[in-house]
XYZ file of C-alpha atoms in Angstrom:
138
model
C -17.955 18.001 -7.353
C -15.181 16.158 -5.550
C -12.246 14.530 -7.321
C -11.344 10.872 -7.688
C -8.050 9.443 -6.477
C -7.973 5.801 -7.611
C -5.011 3.641 -8.581
C -5.199 0.103 -9.973
C -1.973 -1.832 -10.509
C -1.044 -5.392 -11.457
C 2.613 -6.174 -10.947
C 5.312 -8.167 -9.216
C 6.722 -7.440 -5.765
C 10.283 -6.142 -5.991
C 11.099 -7.445 -2.511
C 9.410 -8.963 0.526
C 7.140 -6.548 2.424
C 8.862 -4.617 5.221
C 6.667 -4.625 8.318
C 6.805 -2.068 11.147
C 4.771 -1.728 14.323
C 3.881 1.856 15.210
C 2.645 3.217 18.525
C -0.524 1.518 19.651
C 0.338 -1.684 17.787
C -0.602 -0.321 14.352
C 1.036 -2.358 11.578
C 2.356 -0.816 8.375
C 3.855 -2.744 5.468
C 5.667 -1.371 2.447
C 7.241 -2.796 -0.684
C 8.129 -1.804 -4.244
C 5.894 -3.088 -7.042
C 7.058 -3.396 -10.669
C 4.630 -2.925 -13.540
C 5.828 -3.522 -17.085
C 4.540 -2.733 -20.537
C 5.858 -3.816 -23.915
C 5.778 -1.772 -27.102
C 7.463 -1.635 -30.504
C 10.087 1.022 -31.129
C 11.857 1.142 -34.472
C 10.719 -2.415 -35.182
C 12.116 -3.782 -31.911
C 10.164 -5.007 -28.926
C 10.913 -2.800 -25.903
C 9.864 -3.453 -22.308
C 9.482 -0.515 -19.934
C 9.193 -1.086 -16.178
C 7.782 1.385 -13.670
C 8.379 1.031 -9.931
C 5.692 2.001 -7.420
C 6.021 2.361 -3.637
C 3.136 0.480 -1.998
C 1.999 1.048 1.612
C -0.556 -1.073 3.502
C -1.970 -0.357 6.960
C -3.325 -2.364 9.908
C -4.871 -5.771 9.156
C -4.080 -5.413 5.452
C -0.401 -5.037 6.388
C -0.586 -8.145 8.582
C -2.057 -10.215 5.745
C 0.562 -8.902 3.306
C 3.336 -9.888 5.724
C 1.927 -13.398 5.929
C 1.271 -14.103 2.239
C 3.215 -11.755 -0.045
C 6.826 -12.242 -1.061
C 9.286 -10.998 -3.639
C 8.352 -11.886 -7.207
C 4.678 -12.683 -6.545
C 2.043 -11.241 -8.864
C -0.554 -9.042 -7.167
C -3.499 -6.805 -8.106
C -3.660 -3.661 -5.956
C -6.311 -0.960 -5.602
C -5.610 2.183 -3.656
C -4.963 5.895 -3.832
C -1.955 8.132 -4.401
C -0.485 10.010 -1.462
C 2.445 12.409 -1.511
C 4.156 13.134 1.779
C 7.225 15.020 2.883
C 9.954 14.047 5.326
C 13.414 15.173 6.355
C 16.404 13.003 5.495
C 19.380 12.423 7.819
C 20.942 15.726 6.735
C 17.719 17.624 7.510
C 16.829 18.184 3.844
C 13.101 18.122 3.078
C 12.209 15.373 0.579
C 8.968 14.253 -1.020
C 7.733 10.792 -1.936
C 4.610 9.566 -3.684
C 3.142 6.249 -2.579
C 0.158 4.073 -3.382
C -1.803 3.522 -0.171
C -3.478 0.177 -0.816
C -7.128 -0.253 0.131
C -7.260 -3.899 -1.002
C -5.257 -6.422 -2.959
C -5.706 -9.742 -4.722
C -2.950 -12.315 -4.964
C -2.770 -13.661 -8.502
C -1.239 -16.838 -9.845
C -1.476 -20.554 -9.315
C -2.431 -22.065 -5.983
C 1.058 -23.571 -5.747
C 2.551 -20.056 -5.878
C 1.465 -19.518 -2.284
C 1.331 -21.413 0.992
C -0.696 -24.648 0.983
C -4.367 -24.410 2.002
C -4.189 -20.614 1.905
C -6.711 -20.225 -0.905
C -10.066 -21.487 -2.070
C -10.177 -23.954 -4.965
C -10.114 -21.305 -7.665
C -6.635 -20.124 -6.610
C -7.564 -16.470 -6.095
C -7.853 -14.577 -2.827
C -8.966 -10.955 -2.439
C -8.098 -8.927 0.617
C -9.764 -5.693 1.646
C -8.597 -3.221 4.232
C -11.314 -3.456 6.854
C -12.991 -6.718 5.931
C -10.096 -9.174 5.973
C -10.439 -11.951 3.431
C -13.070 -11.671 0.741
C -13.108 -14.860 -1.330
C -13.231 -14.178 -5.041
C -15.419 -16.321 -7.219
C -13.611 -15.536 -10.471
C -10.478 -17.143 -11.858
C -7.927 -14.668 -13.154
Protein backbone atom coordinates (compact mmCIF):
# COMPACT_ATOMS: atom_id res chain seq x y z
CA UNK A 1 0.00 0.00 0.00
CA UNK A 2 1.35 3.42 -0.91
CA UNK A 3 1.27 6.40 1.44
CA UNK A 4 -0.69 9.63 1.22
CA UNK A 5 0.97 13.03 1.14
CA UNK A 6 -1.84 15.61 1.26
CA UNK A 7 -1.87 19.08 2.78
CA UNK A 8 -4.90 21.37 3.04
CA UNK A 9 -4.42 24.91 4.35
CA UNK A 10 -6.58 28.02 4.67
CA UNK A 11 -4.61 31.12 5.52
CA UNK A 12 -3.43 34.59 4.61
CA UNK A 13 -0.50 35.40 2.34
CA UNK A 14 2.40 36.85 4.32
CA UNK A 15 3.69 38.73 1.27
CA UNK A 16 3.10 39.02 -2.47
CA UNK A 17 4.15 35.93 -4.46
CA UNK A 18 7.74 36.00 -5.72
CA UNK A 19 7.84 34.86 -9.34
CA UNK A 20 10.89 33.40 -11.13
CA UNK A 21 11.35 32.12 -14.66
CA UNK A 22 13.51 29.01 -14.91
CA UNK A 23 15.18 27.55 -17.98
CA UNK A 24 12.68 26.75 -20.69
CA UNK A 25 10.29 29.46 -19.50
CA UNK A 26 8.98 27.46 -16.53
CA UNK A 27 7.38 29.75 -13.94
CA UNK A 28 7.68 29.17 -10.20
CA UNK A 29 6.00 31.27 -7.52
CA UNK A 30 6.58 31.17 -3.78
CA UNK A 31 5.16 32.93 -0.75
CA UNK A 32 4.68 32.43 2.99
CA UNK A 33 1.19 31.54 4.21
CA UNK A 34 0.01 32.15 7.79
CA UNK A 35 -2.51 29.85 9.43
CA UNK A 36 -3.82 30.71 12.89
CA UNK A 37 -5.71 28.88 15.59
CA UNK A 38 -7.17 30.20 18.82
CA UNK A 39 -7.40 28.31 22.09
CA UNK A 40 -7.87 28.98 25.80
CA UNK A 41 -4.86 28.76 28.09
CA UNK A 42 -5.27 29.51 31.78
CA UNK A 43 -8.57 31.24 31.04
CA UNK A 44 -7.07 33.54 28.40
CA UNK A 45 -7.65 33.43 24.68
CA UNK A 46 -4.37 32.67 22.88
CA UNK A 47 -3.75 32.83 19.14
CA UNK A 48 -0.99 30.69 17.63
CA UNK A 49 0.22 31.32 14.08
CA UNK A 50 2.11 28.84 11.92
CA UNK A 51 3.99 29.92 8.79
CA UNK A 52 4.15 27.66 5.73
CA UNK A 53 6.34 28.04 2.63
CA UNK A 54 4.14 27.62 -0.45
CA UNK A 55 5.50 26.84 -3.95
CA UNK A 56 3.47 26.85 -7.18
CA UNK A 57 4.67 25.75 -10.61
CA UNK A 58 3.94 26.61 -14.26
CA UNK A 59 0.46 27.95 -15.08
CA UNK A 60 -0.55 27.82 -11.42
CA UNK A 61 2.37 30.15 -10.64
CA UNK A 62 1.29 32.52 -13.42
CA UNK A 63 -2.26 32.71 -12.05
CA UNK A 64 -0.96 33.27 -8.51
CA UNK A 65 1.23 36.13 -9.74
CA UNK A 66 -1.78 37.75 -11.38
CA UNK A 67 -4.35 37.41 -8.58
CA UNK A 68 -2.73 36.78 -5.20
CA UNK A 69 -1.31 39.47 -2.95
CA UNK A 70 -0.22 39.96 0.63
CA UNK A 71 -3.02 39.58 3.16
CA UNK A 72 -5.47 37.73 0.87
CA UNK A 73 -7.23 34.64 2.19
CA UNK A 74 -6.62 31.47 0.19
CA UNK A 75 -7.42 27.74 0.37
CA UNK A 76 -4.50 25.59 -0.80
CA UNK A 77 -4.22 21.86 -1.52
CA UNK A 78 -0.87 20.27 -2.15
CA UNK A 79 1.82 17.99 -0.80
CA UNK A 80 4.82 18.35 1.49
CA UNK A 81 8.29 18.30 -0.02
CA UNK A 82 11.59 18.55 1.82
CA UNK A 83 14.63 19.54 -0.19
CA UNK A 84 18.23 20.37 0.57
CA UNK A 85 20.41 23.20 -0.70
CA UNK A 86 23.72 24.84 0.09
CA UNK A 87 23.75 28.36 1.53
CA UNK A 88 26.28 31.05 0.56
CA UNK A 89 28.84 29.59 2.98
CA UNK A 90 28.46 26.11 1.45
CA UNK A 91 26.56 24.70 4.45
CA UNK A 92 23.89 22.13 3.58
CA UNK A 93 20.42 23.25 4.72
CA UNK A 94 16.98 21.69 4.52
CA UNK A 95 13.58 23.26 3.95
CA UNK A 96 10.08 21.84 3.90
CA UNK A 97 7.57 23.38 1.50
CA UNK A 98 3.98 22.84 0.44
CA UNK A 99 3.93 22.26 -3.32
CA UNK A 100 0.47 23.48 -4.27
CA UNK A 101 -1.59 21.42 -6.70
CA UNK A 102 -4.54 23.86 -6.68
CA UNK A 103 -5.84 26.84 -4.77
CA UNK A 104 -9.07 28.75 -4.24
CA UNK A 105 -9.15 32.46 -3.54
CA UNK A 106 -11.55 33.17 -0.70
CA UNK A 107 -13.28 36.37 0.31
CA UNK A 108 -15.55 38.97 -1.18
CA UNK A 109 -15.55 39.78 -4.87
CA UNK A 110 -14.27 43.27 -4.03
CA UNK A 111 -11.17 41.72 -2.42
CA UNK A 112 -9.81 40.98 -5.89
CA UNK A 113 -9.58 42.63 -9.29
CA UNK A 114 -12.89 43.60 -10.92
CA UNK A 115 -14.50 41.05 -13.26
CA UNK A 116 -12.01 38.40 -12.15
CA UNK A 117 -14.61 36.10 -10.62
CA UNK A 118 -18.01 34.61 -11.28
CA UNK A 119 -21.01 36.01 -9.41
CA UNK A 120 -20.53 33.83 -6.35
CA UNK A 121 -17.16 35.45 -5.56
CA UNK A 122 -15.15 32.22 -5.47
CA UNK A 123 -12.59 31.01 -7.99
CA UNK A 124 -10.77 27.67 -7.88
CA UNK A 125 -7.51 27.12 -9.70
CA UNK A 126 -5.98 23.75 -10.47
CA UNK A 127 -2.47 23.03 -11.65
CA UNK A 128 -3.06 21.64 -15.12
CA UNK A 129 -6.60 22.77 -15.81
CA UNK A 130 -6.39 26.53 -15.28
CA UNK A 131 -9.56 28.03 -13.88
CA UNK A 132 -12.24 25.75 -12.53
CA UNK A 133 -15.28 27.81 -11.52
CA UNK A 134 -16.65 26.83 -8.14
CA UNK A 135 -20.37 26.66 -7.66
CA UNK A 136 -20.28 26.96 -3.87
CA UNK A 137 -20.05 30.10 -1.78
CA UNK A 138 -17.51 29.90 1.02
